Coordinates of C-alpha atoms in Angstrom, one line a residue:
Chain A
M1 CA 145.1 96.9 157.8
I2 CA 146.1 93.9 155.7
Q3 CA 146.3 90.4 157.1
I4 CA 147.4 87.6 154.7
K5 CA 147.7 84.0 155.8
E6 CA 149.0 81.0 153.9
L7 CA 148.2 82.5 150.5
H8 CA 148.6 80.3 147.5
K9 CA 148.1 81.0 143.8
S10 CA 148.9 79.0 140.7
Y11 CA 148.3 79.4 137.0
R12 CA 147.6 76.8 134.5
M13 CA 149.6 77.4 131.4
G14 CA 148.6 74.7 128.9
S15 CA 149.6 71.4 130.6
N16 CA 152.1 73.2 132.9
H17 CA 151.1 74.0 136.4
L18 CA 152.8 77.2 137.6
H19 CA 152.8 77.7 141.3
V20 CA 153.4 81.4 141.7
L21 CA 152.6 82.1 145.4
K22 CA 153.5 79.3 147.8
G23 CA 152.1 80.3 151.2
I24 CA 152.5 84.0 151.9
N25 CA 152.0 85.4 155.4
L26 CA 152.0 89.1 155.6
D27 CA 150.7 91.6 158.1
I28 CA 150.6 95.3 157.3
K29 CA 149.5 97.9 159.8
E30 CA 147.9 101.2 159.2
G31 CA 150.3 103.9 158.2
E32 CA 153.0 101.5 157.0
F33 CA 155.0 102.2 153.8
V34 CA 156.0 98.8 152.5
S35 CA 157.9 97.8 149.4
I36 CA 157.6 94.3 147.9
M37 CA 160.8 93.4 146.1
G38 CA 161.9 90.5 144.0
S39 CA 163.1 89.5 140.6
S40 CA 160.7 89.0 137.8
G41 CA 158.7 85.8 138.3
S42 CA 159.0 86.0 142.0
G43 CA 155.3 86.6 142.3
K44 CA 155.3 90.2 143.5
S45 CA 152.9 91.5 140.9
T46 CA 150.5 88.5 141.5
L47 CA 150.6 89.3 145.2
L48 CA 149.7 92.9 144.5
N49 CA 146.9 92.0 142.2
I50 CA 145.4 89.7 144.8
I51 CA 145.7 92.5 147.4
G52 CA 144.1 94.8 144.8
M53 CA 141.2 92.4 144.2
L54 CA 142.1 92.2 140.6
D55 CA 142.9 88.6 141.0
E56 CA 141.7 86.0 143.5
A57 CA 143.8 83.7 145.7
E58 CA 143.4 80.0 145.6
K59 CA 144.0 79.1 149.2
G60 CA 144.5 81.1 152.3
S61 CA 142.8 84.1 153.8
Y62 CA 143.1 87.8 153.1
I63 CA 141.5 90.4 155.3
L64 CA 141.4 94.0 154.4
D65 CA 140.4 96.5 157.1
D66 CA 138.6 93.7 159.0
V67 CA 136.7 92.7 155.8
P68 CA 137.4 89.1 154.6
I69 CA 138.1 89.2 150.9
K70 CA 136.8 86.0 149.5
N71 CA 134.5 84.8 146.7
L72 CA 133.7 88.3 145.7
S73 CA 131.3 88.9 142.9
E74 CA 132.6 91.3 140.3
K75 CA 130.2 94.0 141.6
K76 CA 131.3 93.6 145.2
A77 CA 135.0 93.6 144.1
A78 CA 134.3 96.8 142.2
I79 CA 132.7 98.4 145.2
Y80 CA 135.6 97.4 147.5
R81 CA 138.2 98.5 145.1
N82 CA 136.6 101.8 144.8
K83 CA 136.2 102.2 148.6
F84 CA 139.4 100.7 149.9
L85 CA 142.1 101.0 147.3
G86 CA 143.9 103.5 145.1
F87 CA 145.9 102.2 142.2
I88 CA 149.1 103.6 140.7
F89 CA 150.5 101.8 137.7
Q90 CA 153.8 101.7 136.0
S91 CA 152.3 102.9 132.7
F92 CA 150.1 105.5 134.5
N93 CA 146.9 104.1 132.8
L94 CA 145.3 107.5 132.4
I95 CA 142.3 107.6 130.0
N96 CA 143.8 109.4 127.0
Y97 CA 140.7 111.4 125.9
K98 CA 140.0 112.8 129.3
N99 CA 141.9 115.7 130.7
A100 CA 143.8 115.6 134.0
A101 CA 140.9 116.8 136.2
E102 CA 138.5 114.4 134.5
N103 CA 140.9 111.5 135.1
V104 CA 141.2 112.4 138.7
A105 CA 137.4 112.6 139.1
L106 CA 136.7 109.2 137.5
P107 CA 136.8 107.1 140.7
L108 CA 134.5 109.7 142.3
Y109 CA 132.1 109.3 139.4
Y110 CA 131.9 105.6 140.2
Q111 CA 131.3 106.4 143.8
G112 CA 128.3 108.4 142.8
V113 CA 129.7 111.7 144.0
P114 CA 127.8 114.7 142.6
R115 CA 129.5 116.5 139.7
K116 CA 130.2 119.7 141.5
I117 CA 132.0 118.0 144.4
R118 CA 133.9 115.8 142.0
K119 CA 135.2 118.9 140.3
E120 CA 136.3 120.5 143.6
K121 CA 137.9 117.3 144.9
S122 CA 139.8 116.6 141.7
L123 CA 141.2 120.2 141.7
Y124 CA 142.1 119.8 145.3
Y125 CA 144.1 116.7 144.7
L126 CA 145.7 118.0 141.5
E127 CA 146.9 121.0 143.6
K128 CA 148.3 118.6 146.1
V129 CA 150.5 117.0 143.4
G130 CA 151.3 120.5 142.1
L131 CA 149.4 120.2 138.8
A132 CA 146.5 122.6 139.4
D133 CA 147.6 124.6 136.3
W134 CA 147.5 121.5 134.2
A135 CA 143.9 120.4 135.1
H136 CA 142.6 120.9 131.6
H137 CA 145.5 119.3 129.8
L138 CA 145.2 115.9 128.1
P139 CA 147.6 113.2 129.2
S140 CA 149.3 113.5 125.9
E141 CA 150.3 117.0 126.8
L142 CA 152.0 116.0 130.1
S143 CA 155.4 114.6 130.8
G144 CA 155.9 111.2 132.3
G145 CA 156.4 112.5 135.8
Q146 CA 153.3 114.7 135.5
K147 CA 151.3 111.8 134.3
Q148 CA 152.3 109.7 137.3
R149 CA 151.4 112.6 139.6
V150 CA 148.0 112.8 137.9
A151 CA 147.7 109.1 138.6
I152 CA 148.6 109.6 142.2
A153 CA 146.0 112.4 142.5
R154 CA 143.5 110.0 141.0
A155 CA 144.4 107.2 143.4
L156 CA 144.1 109.7 146.3
A157 CA 140.8 111.2 145.1
S158 CA 138.6 108.3 146.4
E159 CA 140.3 108.6 149.8
P160 CA 141.3 104.9 149.9
K161 CA 142.6 103.0 153.0
V162 CA 145.5 101.7 151.0
L163 CA 147.5 102.9 148.0
L164 CA 148.8 100.2 145.8
A165 CA 151.6 101.1 143.4
D166 CA 152.9 98.6 140.8
E167 CA 156.4 99.8 139.8
P168 CA 155.3 103.4 140.0
T169 CA 158.7 104.6 138.9
G170 CA 159.3 101.9 136.3
A171 CA 158.8 104.2 133.3
L172 CA 160.5 107.3 134.8
D173 CA 164.1 108.5 134.9
T174 CA 165.9 108.6 138.2
K175 CA 165.2 112.3 139.0
T176 CA 161.5 112.0 138.2
S177 CA 161.4 108.8 140.1
Y178 CA 162.7 110.5 143.2
E179 CA 160.1 113.3 142.8
V180 CA 157.3 110.7 142.7
M181 CA 158.7 108.9 145.7
D182 CA 158.9 112.3 147.5
F183 CA 155.2 112.7 146.9
L184 CA 154.5 109.2 148.2
Q185 CA 156.5 109.8 151.3
G186 CA 154.6 113.0 151.9
I187 CA 151.3 111.1 151.6
N188 CA 152.6 108.4 153.9
D189 CA 153.7 111.0 156.4
E190 CA 150.0 112.1 156.5
G191 CA 149.2 108.5 157.6
K192 CA 148.2 106.7 154.4
T193 CA 149.1 103.1 154.1
I194 CA 151.2 102.5 150.9
L195 CA 152.3 99.3 149.2
V196 CA 154.8 99.5 146.5
V197 CA 156.0 96.8 144.2
T198 CA 159.5 97.5 142.8
H199 CA 162.7 95.9 141.7
E200 CA 164.9 98.9 142.3
P201 CA 166.7 98.8 145.6
D202 CA 167.0 102.6 145.8
I203 CA 163.3 103.0 145.5
A204 CA 162.7 100.3 148.1
D205 CA 165.1 102.1 150.5
M206 CA 162.8 105.1 150.5
T207 CA 160.0 103.0 152.1
K208 CA 160.0 101.9 155.7
R209 CA 159.8 98.1 155.3
I210 CA 161.0 95.8 152.6
V211 CA 159.5 92.4 151.9
M212 CA 161.7 90.3 149.7
L213 CA 159.9 87.7 147.6
K214 CA 161.7 84.8 145.9
D215 CA 160.0 81.9 144.1
G216 CA 156.7 82.5 145.6
V217 CA 157.7 82.7 149.3
I218 CA 158.8 85.6 151.5
E219 CA 162.6 85.4 151.8
E220 CA 163.1 88.4 154.0
D221 CA 160.9 90.9 155.8
K222 CA 162.8 93.8 157.3
V223 CA 162.1 97.2 158.7
V224 CA 164.6 99.7 157.2
E225 CA 165.8 103.2 157.9
Q226 CA 163.9 105.4 155.4
V227 CA 165.9 107.4 152.9
R228 CA 164.1 110.7 152.3
A229 CA 163.7 111.4 148.6
S230 CA 163.6 115.1 149.2
Q231 CA 167.4 115.3 149.6
Y232 CA 167.7 114.2 145.9
V233 CA 165.1 116.4 144.5
Chain B
M1 CA 119.2 106.0 131.5
F2 CA 118.4 109.4 133.1
D3 CA 121.8 109.7 134.7
L4 CA 123.1 113.1 133.4
D5 CA 126.7 112.1 134.1
R6 CA 126.3 109.0 132.0
W7 CA 125.1 111.1 129.1
R8 CA 128.1 113.4 129.6
E9 CA 130.4 110.3 129.5
I10 CA 128.8 109.1 126.3
F11 CA 128.8 112.3 124.5
Q12 CA 132.4 112.8 125.5
T13 CA 133.4 109.4 124.1
I14 CA 131.4 110.0 120.9
N15 CA 132.8 113.5 120.5
K16 CA 136.4 112.4 121.1
N17 CA 136.1 109.5 118.6
K18 CA 134.2 111.0 115.7
L19 CA 135.5 108.9 112.9
R20 CA 134.9 105.7 114.8
T21 CA 131.3 106.8 115.6
L22 CA 130.8 107.8 112.0
L23 CA 131.8 104.4 110.8
A24 CA 129.6 102.7 113.3
G25 CA 126.6 104.9 112.4
F26 CA 126.9 104.8 108.7
T27 CA 125.5 101.3 108.3
V28 CA 122.5 102.2 110.3
T29 CA 121.9 105.4 108.3
L30 CA 122.0 103.4 105.1
G31 CA 119.8 100.7 106.5
I32 CA 117.1 103.1 107.6
L33 CA 117.4 105.1 104.4
I34 CA 116.7 102.1 102.3
F35 CA 114.0 100.9 104.6
T36 CA 112.2 104.3 104.4
I37 CA 112.5 104.6 100.7
L38 CA 111.3 101.1 100.0
F39 CA 108.4 101.5 102.4
G40 CA 107.5 104.8 101.0
M41 CA 107.5 103.4 97.5
G42 CA 105.2 100.6 98.7
N43 CA 102.8 103.3 100.0
G44 CA 103.1 105.1 96.7
L45 CA 102.0 102.0 94.9
K46 CA 99.0 101.7 97.2
N47 CA 98.1 105.3 96.5
T48 CA 98.0 104.6 92.8
F49 CA 95.6 101.7 93.4
Y50 CA 93.4 103.8 95.6
E51 CA 93.2 106.6 93.0
S52 CA 92.4 104.2 90.2
F53 CA 89.3 103.1 92.1
Q54 CA 88.0 106.6 92.6
D55 CA 86.2 106.5 89.3
D56 CA 83.0 104.8 90.6
A57 CA 81.3 105.1 93.9
Q58 CA 83.0 102.5 96.1
N59 CA 79.8 101.0 97.3
T60 CA 78.7 100.1 93.8
I61 CA 77.5 96.6 92.8
F62 CA 77.2 95.6 89.1
I63 CA 74.8 92.8 88.2
Y64 CA 74.6 91.5 84.6
P65 CA 73.3 88.3 83.1
G66 CA 75.3 85.6 81.3
F67 CA 74.6 82.1 80.1
A68 CA 73.3 79.4 82.4
K69 CA 75.8 76.6 81.8
K70 CA 74.0 73.9 83.8
P71 CA 70.6 72.4 83.2
F72 CA 68.2 73.2 86.0
K73 CA 64.5 72.4 86.8
G74 CA 63.9 71.1 83.4
F75 CA 65.6 74.0 81.6
K76 CA 68.4 73.1 79.3
E77 CA 72.0 74.2 79.5
N78 CA 73.5 77.2 77.7
R79 CA 70.5 79.3 78.1
R80 CA 70.9 83.0 77.6
I81 CA 69.7 84.9 80.7
E82 CA 68.0 88.2 80.2
F83 CA 67.1 90.9 82.7
K84 CA 63.8 92.8 82.5
N85 CA 62.3 95.8 84.2
E86 CA 60.7 93.4 86.7
D87 CA 64.1 92.2 87.9
L88 CA 65.0 95.8 88.9
E89 CA 61.6 96.2 90.5
L90 CA 62.1 93.0 92.4
L91 CA 65.4 94.1 93.8
K92 CA 63.9 97.4 94.8
E93 CA 61.0 95.6 96.5
K94 CA 63.1 93.0 98.3
F95 CA 66.2 95.0 99.3
G96 CA 65.0 98.5 99.2
D97 CA 66.1 99.2 102.8
R98 CA 69.7 98.2 101.9
I99 CA 69.9 99.9 98.5
E100 CA 70.9 103.5 98.2
Y101 CA 70.7 104.0 94.4
I102 CA 69.6 101.6 91.7
T103 CA 69.6 102.0 87.9
A104 CA 69.2 99.9 84.8
R105 CA 71.6 100.2 81.9
I106 CA 71.2 99.4 78.3
S107 CA 74.3 100.0 76.1
D108 CA 74.3 100.4 72.4
G109 CA 76.5 101.8 69.7
V110 CA 74.9 104.6 67.6
T111 CA 75.7 106.9 64.8
V112 CA 75.2 110.4 65.9
K113 CA 74.6 113.3 63.6
Y114 CA 74.4 117.1 64.2
K115 CA 74.2 119.3 61.2
S116 CA 77.1 118.1 59.0
E117 CA 79.0 116.4 61.9
Y118 CA 78.9 112.6 62.3
G119 CA 80.3 110.3 64.9
N120 CA 79.9 106.8 66.4
Y121 CA 79.3 106.8 70.2
T122 CA 77.9 104.6 72.9
V123 CA 74.5 105.3 74.2
R124 CA 73.6 104.2 77.7
A125 CA 70.0 104.2 78.6
V126 CA 69.7 104.6 82.3
H127 CA 67.7 105.8 85.3
P128 CA 68.5 109.1 87.0
S129 CA 70.3 107.3 89.8
H130 CA 73.0 106.4 87.4
Q131 CA 74.5 109.9 87.9
Y132 CA 75.4 109.1 91.5
L133 CA 76.7 105.6 90.7
E134 CA 79.0 106.7 87.9
Q135 CA 79.9 109.9 89.8
T136 CA 79.0 112.0 86.8
D137 CA 79.5 115.8 87.1
I138 CA 77.0 117.9 85.2
E139 CA 78.8 120.9 83.6
K140 CA 75.8 122.4 81.8
G141 CA 72.1 121.9 81.8
R142 CA 70.8 118.9 83.8
Y143 CA 70.8 115.1 84.1
I144 CA 68.0 112.8 83.2
N145 CA 65.1 113.0 85.8
E146 CA 62.1 111.0 86.7
N147 CA 59.8 113.0 84.4
D148 CA 62.0 112.0 81.4
I149 CA 61.6 108.4 82.5
K150 CA 57.8 108.7 82.9
N151 CA 57.3 110.5 79.6
D152 CA 59.7 108.5 77.5
A153 CA 61.3 111.8 76.7
R154 CA 63.6 112.0 73.8
V155 CA 66.4 113.8 75.6
A156 CA 70.1 113.1 75.9
V157 CA 72.9 114.0 78.3
I158 CA 76.2 114.1 76.3
G159 CA 79.8 113.8 77.4
R160 CA 82.1 116.9 77.3
L161 CA 84.0 115.4 74.4
V162 CA 80.8 114.6 72.4
E163 CA 80.0 118.3 72.6
E164 CA 83.5 119.2 71.5
D165 CA 83.4 116.7 68.6
L166 CA 79.9 117.6 67.2
F167 CA 79.1 121.0 68.4
G168 CA 82.4 122.6 68.3
R169 CA 82.3 125.9 70.1
D170 CA 78.5 126.0 70.3
N171 CA 76.6 125.3 73.5
A172 CA 74.9 121.9 72.9
V173 CA 72.3 122.3 75.6
G174 CA 68.8 122.8 74.0
K175 CA 70.1 121.7 70.5
Y176 CA 68.6 118.8 68.6
F177 CA 70.6 116.0 67.1
T178 CA 69.9 112.5 65.9
L179 CA 70.8 109.1 67.3
N180 CA 70.4 106.5 64.6
K181 CA 68.2 109.0 62.8
I182 CA 65.8 109.6 65.7
V183 CA 65.8 113.1 67.0
Y184 CA 66.8 113.9 70.6
R185 CA 67.2 117.1 72.5
V186 CA 70.4 117.7 74.4
I187 CA 69.6 118.6 78.0
G188 CA 73.0 118.5 79.6
V189 CA 76.7 118.1 79.2
F190 CA 78.8 116.2 81.7
S191 CA 82.4 115.5 82.7
D192 CA 83.9 112.7 84.6
I193 CA 87.3 113.4 86.0
G194 CA 87.9 109.9 87.5
S195 CA 87.2 108.0 84.3
G196 CA 88.8 110.0 81.6
D197 CA 88.2 110.3 77.9
R198 CA 86.3 107.2 77.2
E199 CA 83.5 108.0 79.7
E200 CA 83.3 111.5 78.4
R201 CA 82.5 110.2 74.9
N202 CA 79.3 108.5 76.2
I203 CA 75.7 109.7 75.7
Y204 CA 73.0 109.0 78.3
T205 CA 69.3 108.7 77.6
P206 CA 66.3 107.7 79.7
V207 CA 66.0 103.9 79.9
T208 CA 62.3 104.0 79.0
T209 CA 62.7 106.0 75.9
Q210 CA 65.3 103.6 74.6
Q211 CA 63.1 100.6 75.4
L212 CA 60.1 102.1 73.7
I213 CA 61.4 103.6 70.5
Y214 CA 64.3 101.3 69.9
K215 CA 63.3 97.8 70.7
N216 CA 59.9 98.1 72.2
T217 CA 60.8 95.6 74.9
D218 CA 61.3 95.7 78.7
K219 CA 64.8 94.1 78.5
I220 CA 67.7 95.7 80.3
D221 CA 71.4 94.8 79.9
Q222 CA 72.6 95.4 83.4
I223 CA 71.6 96.6 86.8
N224 CA 73.9 98.9 88.8
L225 CA 73.2 99.6 92.5
S226 CA 74.8 101.0 95.5
Y227 CA 74.2 99.8 99.0
N228 CA 73.7 101.8 102.1
M229 CA 77.1 102.5 103.6
S230 CA 75.6 101.7 107.0
I231 CA 75.5 98.0 106.3
G232 CA 79.3 97.9 106.0
A233 CA 81.6 95.7 103.9
S234 CA 80.3 92.5 105.4
G235 CA 76.7 93.7 104.9
A236 CA 77.6 94.4 101.2
R237 CA 79.0 90.9 100.8
R238 CA 75.8 89.5 102.3
L239 CA 73.7 91.7 100.0
S240 CA 75.6 90.4 96.9
K241 CA 74.9 86.9 98.0
D242 CA 71.2 87.6 98.6
I243 CA 70.8 89.2 95.2
E244 CA 72.5 86.3 93.5
K245 CA 70.3 83.8 95.3
L246 CA 67.1 85.7 94.5
L247 CA 67.9 86.3 90.8
K248 CA 69.1 82.7 90.3
N249 CA 66.0 81.4 91.7
K250 CA 63.9 83.7 89.6
H251 CA 65.7 82.8 86.4
N252 CA 65.9 79.1 87.2
I253 CA 69.7 79.0 87.3
A254 CA 71.4 76.3 89.3
P255 CA 72.7 77.7 92.6
S256 CA 76.2 76.3 91.8
D257 CA 76.2 77.8 88.3
Q258 CA 78.9 80.5 88.2
N259 CA 78.0 81.8 84.7
G260 CA 74.3 82.6 84.9
I261 CA 74.6 85.9 86.7
Y262 CA 77.6 88.0 87.3
I263 CA 77.8 90.2 90.4
E264 CA 80.7 92.5 90.7
S265 CA 81.3 94.6 93.8
V266 CA 83.7 97.5 93.7
I267 CA 84.5 97.1 97.3
E268 CA 85.5 93.5 96.8
D269 CA 87.6 94.4 93.8
L270 CA 89.2 97.1 95.7
E271 CA 89.8 94.8 98.6
Q272 CA 91.4 92.3 96.3
T273 CA 93.7 94.8 94.7
L274 CA 94.6 96.3 98.1
Q275 CA 95.3 92.9 99.4
F276 CA 97.7 92.5 96.5
A277 CA 99.3 95.9 97.4
N278 CA 99.5 94.9 101.0
V279 CA 101.3 91.6 100.2
L280 CA 103.6 93.6 98.1
Q281 CA 104.2 96.0 100.9
I282 CA 104.8 93.2 103.3
I283 CA 107.5 91.9 101.0
V284 CA 109.0 95.4 100.7
F285 CA 108.8 95.6 104.5
F286 CA 110.8 92.5 104.9
I287 CA 113.4 93.5 102.4
G288 CA 113.7 96.9 104.2
F289 CA 113.7 95.2 107.6
G290 CA 116.5 92.9 106.3
T291 CA 118.5 95.9 105.3
L292 CA 117.9 97.4 108.7
L293 CA 119.1 94.2 110.3
A294 CA 122.2 94.2 108.2
G295 CA 122.8 97.7 109.5
V296 CA 122.3 96.5 113.1
I297 CA 124.7 93.7 112.6
G298 CA 127.2 96.2 111.1
I299 CA 127.0 98.5 114.1
S300 CA 127.2 95.5 116.4
N301 CA 130.4 94.4 114.7
I302 CA 132.0 97.8 114.9
M303 CA 131.0 98.1 118.6
V304 CA 132.7 94.7 119.3
Y305 CA 135.8 96.1 117.6
I306 CA 135.4 99.3 119.6
V307 CA 135.2 97.4 122.9
K308 CA 138.3 95.5 121.9
E309 CA 140.1 98.7 121.2
R310 CA 138.9 100.2 124.5
T311 CA 139.9 97.1 126.5
K312 CA 142.5 99.0 128.4
E313 CA 140.3 101.9 129.1
L314 CA 137.5 99.6 130.4
G315 CA 140.1 97.8 132.5
I316 CA 141.2 101.1 134.0
R317 CA 137.5 102.0 134.7
K318 CA 137.0 98.7 136.4
A319 CA 140.2 99.0 138.5
L320 CA 138.9 102.4 139.6
G321 CA 135.6 100.8 140.8
A322 CA 133.3 100.6 137.8
K323 CA 130.7 97.9 138.4
P324 CA 130.0 95.5 135.6
S325 CA 126.5 97.0 135.3
A326 CA 128.0 100.5 134.9
V327 CA 130.2 99.2 132.0
I328 CA 127.3 97.3 130.3
G329 CA 125.1 100.3 130.7
M330 CA 127.7 102.6 129.2
I331 CA 128.3 100.5 126.1
L332 CA 124.6 99.7 125.6
Q333 CA 123.5 103.3 125.9
E334 CA 126.3 104.5 123.7
T335 CA 125.2 102.0 121.0
V336 CA 121.6 103.1 121.4
V337 CA 122.5 106.8 121.1
I338 CA 124.6 106.2 118.0
T339 CA 121.9 104.0 116.4
M340 CA 119.2 106.6 117.2
I341 CA 121.2 109.6 115.9
F342 CA 122.3 107.9 112.7
G343 CA 119.0 106.2 112.2
Y344 CA 117.2 109.5 112.3
I345 CA 119.6 111.0 109.8
G346 CA 118.7 108.1 107.5
L347 CA 115.0 108.7 108.2
L348 CA 115.3 112.4 107.4
I349 CA 117.2 111.8 104.2
G350 CA 114.8 109.1 103.2
N351 CA 111.8 111.3 103.9
F352 CA 113.3 114.2 102.0
I353 CA 114.0 112.0 99.0
L354 CA 110.4 110.7 99.1
K355 CA 109.0 114.2 99.4
S356 CA 111.0 115.5 96.5
M357 CA 109.8 112.6 94.3
G358 CA 106.2 113.5 94.8
R359 CA 104.4 112.7 91.6
K360 CA 107.4 112.4 89.4
L361 CA 107.2 108.6 89.5
E362 CA 103.5 108.4 88.5
D363 CA 104.4 106.7 85.2
W364 CA 105.8 103.8 87.3
F365 CA 102.5 103.5 89.2
I366 CA 104.0 105.2 92.3
T367 CA 101.9 108.2 93.5
N368 CA 103.0 110.4 96.4
P369 CA 105.4 107.9 98.1
N370 CA 105.4 108.6 101.8
V371 CA 105.9 107.1 105.3
S372 CA 103.2 107.7 107.9
Q373 CA 103.5 108.9 111.4
G374 CA 102.9 105.4 112.7
I375 CA 105.8 104.0 110.7
I376 CA 108.1 106.7 112.0
I377 CA 107.2 105.8 115.6
F378 CA 107.7 102.1 114.6
A379 CA 111.1 103.0 113.2
T380 CA 112.0 104.8 116.4
V381 CA 111.1 101.9 118.6
T382 CA 112.9 99.6 116.1
L383 CA 116.0 101.8 116.3
V384 CA 116.1 101.6 120.1
L385 CA 115.6 97.9 120.1
A386 CA 118.1 97.6 117.3
G387 CA 120.6 99.6 119.4
L388 CA 120.0 97.4 122.4
I389 CA 120.4 94.2 120.3
A390 CA 123.5 95.6 118.6
G391 CA 125.0 96.7 121.9
Y392 CA 124.2 93.6 123.8
I393 CA 127.1 91.4 122.6
P394 CA 129.8 94.2 122.8
A395 CA 128.5 95.2 126.2
R396 CA 128.7 91.7 127.5
R397 CA 132.2 91.5 126.2
A398 CA 133.1 94.8 127.9
A399 CA 131.7 93.5 131.2
K400 CA 133.9 90.4 130.9
V401 CA 137.1 92.4 130.5
K402 CA 139.3 91.5 133.3
P403 CA 141.2 94.5 134.6
I404 CA 144.3 92.5 135.4
V405 CA 144.4 91.3 131.8
A406 CA 143.5 94.7 130.3
L407 CA 146.2 96.5 132.4
R408 CA 149.0 94.0 131.8
D409 CA 151.8 96.0 130.2
E410 CA 152.9 94.6 126.8

């Protein structure tokens, strides 16, 4: 699903040259549940941004679902993001003046899906995350866990190839975190490829593969025994 | 533009952010309001000018003699030029096909007496055509006719106020009174709405009568004529020139002498005055347009601020797959909608104010201030354009929002 070879990325900060990614090689197959770990500054978010086409690599190749991602125009990037990827953010990033259903329907709007089908789909995915009754509530009326579940529903709504989650539990307490992970595990069980960036070992243990980043290189890449979140919920 | 979902998006954003929208729209409302009122006032000024020219027929040309200031063909300078009946006949003969009405006019001050009432008035000795040229309305009796001219009849048509002054409540028609001690019979009473009191204190008599009994000459003071409307404004200008040439030649006046003969054309006067009004309106237009522009800059500024405030939201939209064109379209259309709505509010208020003013400002030379259909259409187009211009910079900024920057957690 994702093939990354010799990926480099550096930032220019004034006169300083900050080499963030120093040759990343990563191969992720369909249906995998991968966590990217590392301390802050290790380059894990940068890597996720590049995978998410929010940022562009300097050197190296990145192939997503057999499509080479290189020199994309903004328009192309937007189309690919919409088609291939679902995003889940640490701070949820829901649009505060739209209710839960409207937030979930937004990627479908940009896909050009007719309004009626958008409505049906958004309700379907809200039901999937157990929030069907909250469809018409604004984000400000939801708890943190509920917000993140709305965000998950939104990420799923466009039926992407890969889910990208940047510290999805970073703003949640332990119990809620496990609930969210339980959801993600359920989605993965259905065959969805998921990539999670986290710095919490217990969250990483709930995925199937851990990639450790340190100073811009992969330090360790291991398959782990998945801890099911359901036993904590 | 015709995407229903886009409209829903826009009305949702506008609806959810009322105060912000209100602030953005206010400048436009104010701009259009001032524009409408200024432009309407300009029109009011023009209306006043138009009305002040309704006194005489607008195709009238006045011709009167002056002093030849230059020596010509052996004649010395500073000669007094005088018109005679033959001048009038000459004009009739040469330009008859282009002339609608023509009349001579001799003006004189007279003492008028009826029974024990006295008064000093102006007598104008004229041809019957004068009625049409001055746009005199006969209230009672009749105007001077060709028979009066032929018979040198001692008859007079008096103004409404002359009747009021001398005859009191009596009907003047058929009564005899004296002009400088010569007895005349009143044959009619007239009014003249356009000209007002002064005209209604005049007395008209047949030109021939006056020439015969008064001075026994064939001199006339002035010739008034109206041209056939079919020759148009340019034809009228040519006619003036032709008359001037003919009469100057006849009276031996140097062609370059500006003082020998005066020819005044109402249409030219009207055109000049209207040109003045037009220049004034153009100035008013630019002031109004400037105000409108200030409004547009105002909304543009606020939209830039709004885009900045919405950076995160725009970042989210982009991360979810909004193309740059979708973002530009959204901001642009939103600005146009806000500009249109608030612009129309300004237009309506402005129109309402103009309507309610009506004739109250007549003392300040403003009659019925209004804006025409054309200007409203123009304002609409301007508003859309203004919205597009105002939205352009903010939309460009919105399109440049990088999702990665917008979504970075602070």
